Short mmCIF file of C-alpha atoms in Angstrom, two decimals:
data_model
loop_
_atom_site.label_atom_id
_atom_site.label_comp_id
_atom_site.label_asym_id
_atom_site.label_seq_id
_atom_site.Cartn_x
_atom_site.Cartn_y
_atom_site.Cartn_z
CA UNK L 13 12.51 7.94 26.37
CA UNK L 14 13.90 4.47 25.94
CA UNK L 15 9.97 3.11 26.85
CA UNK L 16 8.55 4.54 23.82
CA UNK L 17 11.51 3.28 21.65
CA UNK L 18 10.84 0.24 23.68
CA UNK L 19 7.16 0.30 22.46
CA UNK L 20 8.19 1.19 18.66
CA UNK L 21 10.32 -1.89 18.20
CA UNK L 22 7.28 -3.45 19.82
CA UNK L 23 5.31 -2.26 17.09
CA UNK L 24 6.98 -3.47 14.25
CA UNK L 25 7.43 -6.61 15.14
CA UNK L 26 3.34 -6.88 16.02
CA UNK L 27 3.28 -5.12 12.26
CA UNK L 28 6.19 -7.85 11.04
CA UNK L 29 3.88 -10.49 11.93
CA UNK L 30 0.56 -9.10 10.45
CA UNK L 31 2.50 -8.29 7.16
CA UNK L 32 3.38 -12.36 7.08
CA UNK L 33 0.05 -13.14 7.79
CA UNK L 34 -1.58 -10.78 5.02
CA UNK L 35 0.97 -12.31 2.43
CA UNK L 36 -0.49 -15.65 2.93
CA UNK L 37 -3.68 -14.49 2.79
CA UNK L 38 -2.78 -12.84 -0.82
CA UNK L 39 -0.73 -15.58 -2.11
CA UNK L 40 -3.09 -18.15 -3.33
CA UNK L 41 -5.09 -15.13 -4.62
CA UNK L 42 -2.40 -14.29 -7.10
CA UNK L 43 -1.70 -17.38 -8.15
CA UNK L 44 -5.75 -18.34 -8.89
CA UNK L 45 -6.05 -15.09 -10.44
CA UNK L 46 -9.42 -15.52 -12.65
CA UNK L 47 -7.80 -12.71 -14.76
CA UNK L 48 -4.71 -10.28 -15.33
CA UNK L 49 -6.65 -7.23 -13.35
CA UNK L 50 -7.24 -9.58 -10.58
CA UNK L 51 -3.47 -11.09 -10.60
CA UNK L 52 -2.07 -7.59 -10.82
CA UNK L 53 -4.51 -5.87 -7.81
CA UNK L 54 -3.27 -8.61 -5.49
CA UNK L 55 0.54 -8.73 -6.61
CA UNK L 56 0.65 -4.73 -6.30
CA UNK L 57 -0.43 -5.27 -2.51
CA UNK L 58 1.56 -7.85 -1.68
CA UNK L 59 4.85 -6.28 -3.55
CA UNK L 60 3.77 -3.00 -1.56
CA UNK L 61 4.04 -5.05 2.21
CA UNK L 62 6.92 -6.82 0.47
CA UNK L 63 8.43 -3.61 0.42
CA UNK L 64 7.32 -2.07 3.95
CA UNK L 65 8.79 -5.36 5.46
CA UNK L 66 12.06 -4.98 3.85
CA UNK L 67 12.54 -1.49 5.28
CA UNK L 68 11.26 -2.72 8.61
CA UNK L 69 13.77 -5.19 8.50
CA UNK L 70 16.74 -2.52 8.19
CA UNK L 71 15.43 -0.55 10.62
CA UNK L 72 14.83 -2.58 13.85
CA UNK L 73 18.82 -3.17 14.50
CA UNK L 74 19.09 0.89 13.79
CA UNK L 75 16.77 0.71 16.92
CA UNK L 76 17.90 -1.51 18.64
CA UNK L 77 21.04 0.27 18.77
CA UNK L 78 19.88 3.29 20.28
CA UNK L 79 17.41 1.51 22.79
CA UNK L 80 20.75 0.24 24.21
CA UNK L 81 22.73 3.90 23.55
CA UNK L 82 21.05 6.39 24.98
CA UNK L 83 24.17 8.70 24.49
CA UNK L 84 23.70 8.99 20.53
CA UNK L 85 20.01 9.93 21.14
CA UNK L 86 20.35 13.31 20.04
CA UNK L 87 18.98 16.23 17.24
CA UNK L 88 22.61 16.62 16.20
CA UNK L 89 23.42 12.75 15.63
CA UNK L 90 22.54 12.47 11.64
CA UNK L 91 22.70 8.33 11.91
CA UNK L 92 19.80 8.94 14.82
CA UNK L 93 18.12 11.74 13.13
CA UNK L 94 17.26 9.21 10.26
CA UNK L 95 16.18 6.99 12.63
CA UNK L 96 13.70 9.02 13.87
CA UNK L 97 12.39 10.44 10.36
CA UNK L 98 12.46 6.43 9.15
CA UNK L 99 9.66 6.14 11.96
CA UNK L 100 7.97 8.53 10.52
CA UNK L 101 7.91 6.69 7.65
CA UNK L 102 6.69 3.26 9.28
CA UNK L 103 3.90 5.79 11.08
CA UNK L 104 2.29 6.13 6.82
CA UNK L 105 3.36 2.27 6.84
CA UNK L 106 1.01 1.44 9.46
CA UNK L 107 -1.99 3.80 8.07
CA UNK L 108 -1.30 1.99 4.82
CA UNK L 109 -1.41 -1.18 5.97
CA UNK L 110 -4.89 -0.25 7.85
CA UNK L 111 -6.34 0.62 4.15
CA UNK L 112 -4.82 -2.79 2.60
CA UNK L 113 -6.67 -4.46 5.61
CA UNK L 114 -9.73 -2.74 4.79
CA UNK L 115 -9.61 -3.15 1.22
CA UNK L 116 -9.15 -6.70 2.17
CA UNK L 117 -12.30 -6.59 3.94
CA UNK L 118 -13.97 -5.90 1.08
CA UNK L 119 -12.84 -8.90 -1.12
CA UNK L 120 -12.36 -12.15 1.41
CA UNK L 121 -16.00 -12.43 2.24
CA UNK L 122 -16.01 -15.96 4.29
CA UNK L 123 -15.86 -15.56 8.32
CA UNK L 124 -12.30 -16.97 9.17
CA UNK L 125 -10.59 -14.63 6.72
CA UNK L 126 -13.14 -11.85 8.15
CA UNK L 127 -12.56 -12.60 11.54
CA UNK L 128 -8.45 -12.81 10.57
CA UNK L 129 -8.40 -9.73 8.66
CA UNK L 130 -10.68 -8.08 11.56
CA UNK L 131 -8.25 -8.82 14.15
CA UNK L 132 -5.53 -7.64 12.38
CA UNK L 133 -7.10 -4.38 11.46
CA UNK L 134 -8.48 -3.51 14.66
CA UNK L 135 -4.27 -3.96 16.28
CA UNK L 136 -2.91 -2.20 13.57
CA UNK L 137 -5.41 1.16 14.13
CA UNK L 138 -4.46 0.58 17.48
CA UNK L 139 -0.89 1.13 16.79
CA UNK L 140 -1.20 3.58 14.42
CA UNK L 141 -2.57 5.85 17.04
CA UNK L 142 -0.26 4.85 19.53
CA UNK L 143 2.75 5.52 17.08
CA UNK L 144 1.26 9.05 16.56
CA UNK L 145 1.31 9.18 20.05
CA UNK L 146 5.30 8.28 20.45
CA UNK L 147 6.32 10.78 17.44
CA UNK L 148 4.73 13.78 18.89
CA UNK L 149 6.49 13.22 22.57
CA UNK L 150 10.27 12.21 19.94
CA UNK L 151 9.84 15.81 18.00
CA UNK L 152 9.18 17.65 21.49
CA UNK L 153 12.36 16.06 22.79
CA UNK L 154 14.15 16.46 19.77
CA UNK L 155 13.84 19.62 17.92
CA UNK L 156 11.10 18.28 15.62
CA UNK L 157 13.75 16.13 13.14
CA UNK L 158 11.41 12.82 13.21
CA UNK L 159 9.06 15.09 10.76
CA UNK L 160 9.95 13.48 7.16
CA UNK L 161 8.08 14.13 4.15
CA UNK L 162 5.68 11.32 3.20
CA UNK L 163 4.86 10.64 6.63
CA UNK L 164 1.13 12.54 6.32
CA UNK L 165 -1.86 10.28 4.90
CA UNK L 166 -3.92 12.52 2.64
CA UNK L 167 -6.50 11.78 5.56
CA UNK L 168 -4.66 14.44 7.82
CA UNK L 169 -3.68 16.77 5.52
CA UNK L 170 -5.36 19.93 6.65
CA UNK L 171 -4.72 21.43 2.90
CA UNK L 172 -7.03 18.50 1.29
CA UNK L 173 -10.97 18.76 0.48
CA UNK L 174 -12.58 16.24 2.81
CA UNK L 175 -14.22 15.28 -0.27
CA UNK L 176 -10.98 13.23 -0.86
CA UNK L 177 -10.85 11.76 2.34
CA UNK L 178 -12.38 8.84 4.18
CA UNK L 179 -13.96 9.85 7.31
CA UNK L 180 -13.10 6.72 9.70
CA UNK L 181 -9.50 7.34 9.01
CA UNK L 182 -9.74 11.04 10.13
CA UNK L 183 -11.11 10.42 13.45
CA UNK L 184 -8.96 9.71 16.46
CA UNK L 185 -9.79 6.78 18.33
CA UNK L 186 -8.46 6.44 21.70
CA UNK L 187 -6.52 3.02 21.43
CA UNK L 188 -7.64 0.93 24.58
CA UNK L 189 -5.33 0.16 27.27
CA UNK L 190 -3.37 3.39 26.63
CA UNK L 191 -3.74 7.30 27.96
CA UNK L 192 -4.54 9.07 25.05
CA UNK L 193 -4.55 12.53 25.55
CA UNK L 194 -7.81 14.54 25.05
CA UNK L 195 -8.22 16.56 21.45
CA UNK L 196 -7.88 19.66 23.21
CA UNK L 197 -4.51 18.79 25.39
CA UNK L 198 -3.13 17.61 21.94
CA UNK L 199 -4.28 20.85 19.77
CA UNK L 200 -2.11 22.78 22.51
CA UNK L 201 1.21 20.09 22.78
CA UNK L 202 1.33 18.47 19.56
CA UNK L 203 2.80 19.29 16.47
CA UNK L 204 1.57 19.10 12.91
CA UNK L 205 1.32 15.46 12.76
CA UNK L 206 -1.69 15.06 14.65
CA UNK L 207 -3.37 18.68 14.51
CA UNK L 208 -4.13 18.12 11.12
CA UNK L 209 -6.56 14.98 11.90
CA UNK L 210 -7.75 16.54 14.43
CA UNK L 211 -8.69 19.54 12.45
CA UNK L 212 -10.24 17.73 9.62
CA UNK L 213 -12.57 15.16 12.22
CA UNK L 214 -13.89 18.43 13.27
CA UNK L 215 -14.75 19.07 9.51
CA UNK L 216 -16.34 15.54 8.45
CA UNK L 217 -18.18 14.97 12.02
CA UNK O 5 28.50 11.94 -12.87
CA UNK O 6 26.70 15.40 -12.69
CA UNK O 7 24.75 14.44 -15.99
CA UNK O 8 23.45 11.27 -14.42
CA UNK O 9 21.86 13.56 -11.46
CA UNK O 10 20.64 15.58 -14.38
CA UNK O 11 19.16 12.66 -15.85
CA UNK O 12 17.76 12.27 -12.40
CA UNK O 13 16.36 15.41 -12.05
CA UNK O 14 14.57 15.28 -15.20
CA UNK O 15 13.06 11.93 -14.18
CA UNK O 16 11.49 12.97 -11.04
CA UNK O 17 10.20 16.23 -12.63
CA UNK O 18 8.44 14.18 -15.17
CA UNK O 19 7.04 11.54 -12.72
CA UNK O 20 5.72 14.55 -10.53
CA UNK O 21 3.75 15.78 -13.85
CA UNK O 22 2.42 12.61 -13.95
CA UNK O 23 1.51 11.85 -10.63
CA UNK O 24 -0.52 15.29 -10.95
CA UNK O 25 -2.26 14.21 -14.12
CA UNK O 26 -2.87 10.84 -12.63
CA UNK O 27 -4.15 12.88 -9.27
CA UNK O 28 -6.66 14.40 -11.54
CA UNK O 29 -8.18 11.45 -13.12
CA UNK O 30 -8.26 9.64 -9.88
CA UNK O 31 -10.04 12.50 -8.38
CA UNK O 32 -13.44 12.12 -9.86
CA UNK O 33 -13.74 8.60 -9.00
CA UNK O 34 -12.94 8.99 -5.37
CA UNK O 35 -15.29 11.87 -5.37
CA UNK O 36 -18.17 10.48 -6.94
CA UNK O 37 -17.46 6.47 -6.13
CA UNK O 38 -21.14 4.22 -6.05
CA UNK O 39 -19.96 2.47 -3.03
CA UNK O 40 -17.40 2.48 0.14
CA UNK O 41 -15.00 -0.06 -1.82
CA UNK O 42 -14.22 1.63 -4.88
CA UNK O 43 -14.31 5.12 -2.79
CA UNK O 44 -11.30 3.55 -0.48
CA UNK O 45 -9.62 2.24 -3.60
CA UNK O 46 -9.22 5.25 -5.49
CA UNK O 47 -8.95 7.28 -2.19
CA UNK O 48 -5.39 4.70 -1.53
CA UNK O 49 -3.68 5.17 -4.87
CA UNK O 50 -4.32 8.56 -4.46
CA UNK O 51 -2.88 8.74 -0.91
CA UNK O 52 -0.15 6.75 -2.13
CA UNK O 53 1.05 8.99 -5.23
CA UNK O 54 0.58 12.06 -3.19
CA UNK O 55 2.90 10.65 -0.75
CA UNK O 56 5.37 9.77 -3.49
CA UNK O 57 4.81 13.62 -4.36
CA UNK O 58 5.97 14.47 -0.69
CA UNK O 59 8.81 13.13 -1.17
CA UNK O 60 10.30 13.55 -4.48
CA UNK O 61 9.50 17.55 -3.39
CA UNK O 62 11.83 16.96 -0.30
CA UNK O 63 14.12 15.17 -2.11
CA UNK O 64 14.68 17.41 -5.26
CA UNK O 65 16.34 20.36 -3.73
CA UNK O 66 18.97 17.85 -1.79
CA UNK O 67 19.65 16.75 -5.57
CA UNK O 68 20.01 20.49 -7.16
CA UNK O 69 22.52 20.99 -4.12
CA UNK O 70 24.55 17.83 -5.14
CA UNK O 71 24.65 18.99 -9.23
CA UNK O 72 26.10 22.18 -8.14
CA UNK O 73 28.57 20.82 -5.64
CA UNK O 74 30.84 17.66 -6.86
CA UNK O 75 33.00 18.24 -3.69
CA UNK O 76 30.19 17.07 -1.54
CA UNK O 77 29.68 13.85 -3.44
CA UNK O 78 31.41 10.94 -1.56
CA UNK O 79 30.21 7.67 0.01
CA UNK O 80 31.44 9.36 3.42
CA UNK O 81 29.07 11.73 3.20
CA UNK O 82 26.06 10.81 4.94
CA UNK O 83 24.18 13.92 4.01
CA UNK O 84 25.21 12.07 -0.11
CA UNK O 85 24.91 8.71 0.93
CA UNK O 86 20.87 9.23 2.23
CA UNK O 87 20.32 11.11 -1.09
CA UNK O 88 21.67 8.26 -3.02
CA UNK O 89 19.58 5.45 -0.69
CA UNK O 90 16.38 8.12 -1.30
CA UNK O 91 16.90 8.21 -5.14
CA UNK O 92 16.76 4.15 -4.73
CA UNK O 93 13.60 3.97 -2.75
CA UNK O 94 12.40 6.71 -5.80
CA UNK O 95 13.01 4.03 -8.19
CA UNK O 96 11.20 1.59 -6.27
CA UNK O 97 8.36 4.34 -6.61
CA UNK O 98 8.67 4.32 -10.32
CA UNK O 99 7.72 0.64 -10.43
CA UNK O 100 4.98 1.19 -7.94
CA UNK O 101 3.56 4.23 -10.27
CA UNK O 102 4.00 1.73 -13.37
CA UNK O 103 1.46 -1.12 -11.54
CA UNK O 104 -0.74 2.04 -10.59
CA UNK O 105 -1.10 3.14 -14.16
CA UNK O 106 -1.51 -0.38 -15.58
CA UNK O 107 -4.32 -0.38 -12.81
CA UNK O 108 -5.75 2.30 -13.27
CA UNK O 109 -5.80 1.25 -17.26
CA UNK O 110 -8.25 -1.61 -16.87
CA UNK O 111 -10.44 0.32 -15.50
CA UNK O 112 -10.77 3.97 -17.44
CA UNK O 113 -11.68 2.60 -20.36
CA UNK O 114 -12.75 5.26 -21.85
CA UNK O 115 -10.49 6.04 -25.30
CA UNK O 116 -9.39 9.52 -24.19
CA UNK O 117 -8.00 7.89 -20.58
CA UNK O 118 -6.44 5.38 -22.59
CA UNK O 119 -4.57 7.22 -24.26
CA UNK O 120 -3.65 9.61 -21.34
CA UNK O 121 -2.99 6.36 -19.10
CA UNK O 122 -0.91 4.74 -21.85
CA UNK O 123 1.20 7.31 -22.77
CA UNK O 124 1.88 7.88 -18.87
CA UNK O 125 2.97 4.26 -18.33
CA UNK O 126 5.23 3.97 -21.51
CA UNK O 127 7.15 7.12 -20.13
CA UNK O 128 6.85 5.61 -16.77
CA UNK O 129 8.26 2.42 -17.88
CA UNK O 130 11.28 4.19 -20.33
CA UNK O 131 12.69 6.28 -17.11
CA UNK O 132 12.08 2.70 -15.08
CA UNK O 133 14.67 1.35 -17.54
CA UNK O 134 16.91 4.38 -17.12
CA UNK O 135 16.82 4.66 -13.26
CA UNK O 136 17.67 1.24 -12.65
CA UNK O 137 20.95 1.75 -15.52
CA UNK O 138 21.77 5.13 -13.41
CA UNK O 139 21.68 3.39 -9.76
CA UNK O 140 23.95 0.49 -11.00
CA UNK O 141 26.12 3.07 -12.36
CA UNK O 142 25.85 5.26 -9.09
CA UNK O 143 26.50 2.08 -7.00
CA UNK O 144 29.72 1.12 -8.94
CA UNK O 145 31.18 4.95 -8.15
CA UNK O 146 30.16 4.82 -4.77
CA UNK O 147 31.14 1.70 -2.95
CA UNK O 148 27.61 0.35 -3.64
CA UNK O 149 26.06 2.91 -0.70
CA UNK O 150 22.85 3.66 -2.88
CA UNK O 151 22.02 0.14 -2.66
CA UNK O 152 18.86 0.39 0.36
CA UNK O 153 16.61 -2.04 1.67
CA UNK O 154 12.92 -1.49 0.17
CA UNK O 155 14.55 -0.57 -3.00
CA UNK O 156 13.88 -3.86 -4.91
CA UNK O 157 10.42 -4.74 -6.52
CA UNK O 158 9.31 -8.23 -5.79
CA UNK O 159 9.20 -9.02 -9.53
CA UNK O 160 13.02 -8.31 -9.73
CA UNK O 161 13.71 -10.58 -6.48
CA UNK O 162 16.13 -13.42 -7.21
CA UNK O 163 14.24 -15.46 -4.26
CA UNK O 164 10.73 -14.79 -4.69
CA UNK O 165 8.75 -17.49 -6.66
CA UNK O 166 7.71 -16.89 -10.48
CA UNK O 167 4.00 -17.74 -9.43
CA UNK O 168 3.86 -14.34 -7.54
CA UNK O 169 5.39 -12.11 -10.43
CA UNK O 170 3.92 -10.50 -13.15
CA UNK O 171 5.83 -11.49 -16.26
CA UNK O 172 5.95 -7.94 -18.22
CA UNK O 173 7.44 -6.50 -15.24
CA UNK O 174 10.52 -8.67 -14.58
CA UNK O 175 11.40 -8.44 -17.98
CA UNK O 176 13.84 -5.60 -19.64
CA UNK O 177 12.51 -3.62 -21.74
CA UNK O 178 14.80 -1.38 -24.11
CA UNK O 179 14.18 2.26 -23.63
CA UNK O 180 13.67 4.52 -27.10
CA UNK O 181 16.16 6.74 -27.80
CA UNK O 182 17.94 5.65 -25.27
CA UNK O 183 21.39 3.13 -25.42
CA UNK O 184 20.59 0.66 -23.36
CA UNK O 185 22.83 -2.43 -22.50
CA UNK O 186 22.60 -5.56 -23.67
CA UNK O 187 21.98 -8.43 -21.08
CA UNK O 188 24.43 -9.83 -21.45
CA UNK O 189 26.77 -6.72 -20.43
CA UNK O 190 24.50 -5.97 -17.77
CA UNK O 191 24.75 -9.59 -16.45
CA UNK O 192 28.91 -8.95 -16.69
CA UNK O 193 28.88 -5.09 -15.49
CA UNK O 194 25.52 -4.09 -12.89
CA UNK O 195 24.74 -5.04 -9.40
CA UNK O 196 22.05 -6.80 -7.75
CA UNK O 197 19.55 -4.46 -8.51
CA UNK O 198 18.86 -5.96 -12.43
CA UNK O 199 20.58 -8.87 -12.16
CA UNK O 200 17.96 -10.44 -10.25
CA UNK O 201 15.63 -9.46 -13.25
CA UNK O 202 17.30 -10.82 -15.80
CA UNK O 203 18.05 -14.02 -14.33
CA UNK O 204 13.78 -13.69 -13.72
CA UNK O 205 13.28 -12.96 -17.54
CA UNK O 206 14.68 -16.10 -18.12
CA UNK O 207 13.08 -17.86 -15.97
CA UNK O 208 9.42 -16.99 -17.19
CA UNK O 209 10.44 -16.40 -20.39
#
């Protein structure tokens, strides 16, 4: 249990670092705005990592905490509970983050902010799915608290018309370097949280 | 007290109307978008308001529960004190919603969705106002526990550099109808949460 609390806090400070990066990137955009649309589409997504960086910030001593106290690690522990539903949280963080990357992708057209951007997209879908990973295996061990609201992109929502969704962010892909189990192990063992994408790749593939 | 969690309640209801309305226009333009860009564009506000929807639904019912029971309201309750830190993320959401509808406003251009957009983002902007007047309020009757981290926009942070704010937003604007204090008093009488956005106002003012 500790590992994969081990490999959160591992997470967010690979996503602490990305966020820093991605602000610098959108800095000098904002302030050589050529207009008020442009200075307020690159303000909103910086104040919006701003923001995710701020609650990452409260959170890691919260883990921290409970990496090195395993006794409060439990369903009835309210203080841990949060904890666990915060991550859930972070979990939408990351998937937002991936869609600021790619939107990024879109608008810094020259190769060293491509290849940046790239690099930083491509660890951050890779965490994503390894965070998925960690808060199915924290609700089987506890009771199923770390499900918050908010913490379900549209993309896996199995009540949503595909129509509104963007295929590449409703397929699993297995993140390298890390046992990912098969579609069919996680329809039977997972909960909610995963099913749904699952479900809806099916739909769009 | 109770009739600033009225207040409250009334807020959120309103901003959920609104993020359905603004669900609706964004709809079409996801669904029918000439290229990948402005597909994932629309597609992230979307996700992002729908999220916000997620949560003010799991966070309403916590607030009916707190109307009807004063005895429950203390900042030793942690059940009161999340509900309090939630409501201050919620505002945080409100200024998020505001920079989606000013968005959103350069580019529906046509009459009818101005209207719809700007009479969204003056209401938007009036509960804003109030919100930030009822957490100050909340704050100073319990030991300052609604005060949480992600809670602050980065116009309204004291340490973040003019150059990356947009001037109509860290500026206070006096809600109709509604008694608002002065700056001055609010300077002498409110926390850190408009503090910071006064001293701002001055600043770029």
């Amino acid at each position: 249990m500790a590992v994969e609390f081990i490999d959160l806090r591992a997470i967010f400070l690979r996503t602490k670092k990305g966020i820093h990066e991605f602000m610098g990137i959108l800095q000098p955009r904002i302030e050589n705005a050529k207009d008020d649309h442009e200075r307020l589409y690159y303000h909103h997504i910086f104040e919006e990592e701003e923001q995710r960086l701020d609650r990452l910030n409260a959170l890691l001593p919260t883990l921290d905490y409970y990496i090195d106290n395993e006794d409060g690690r439990n369903s009835t522990n309210f203080q841990f509970v949060r904890l666990l539903q915060d991550i859930s949280l972070e979990k939408f963080g990351l998937h937002n983050f991936l869609e600021h990357l790619d939107l990024a992708l879109f608008s810094f057209i020259d190769p060293e902010h491509q290849d940046k951007l790239t690099k930083m997209r491509n660890i951050t879908a890779d965490d994503y799915q390894t965070i998925k990973v960690i808060l199915n295996s924290l609700n089987e061990n506890f009771d199923g608290v770390a499900n918050a609201a908010g913490s379900i992109p549209t993309d896996e929502k199995e009540d949503v018309d595909a129509s509104l969704k963007i295929d590449k962010y409703t397929s699993v892909t297995p993140k390298q370097g890390e046992a990912i189990q098969s579609p069919k192990e996680k329809i039977k063992t997972t909960k909610r949280l995963t099913v749904g994408s699952l479900k809806e790749t099916k739909e769009v593939m």
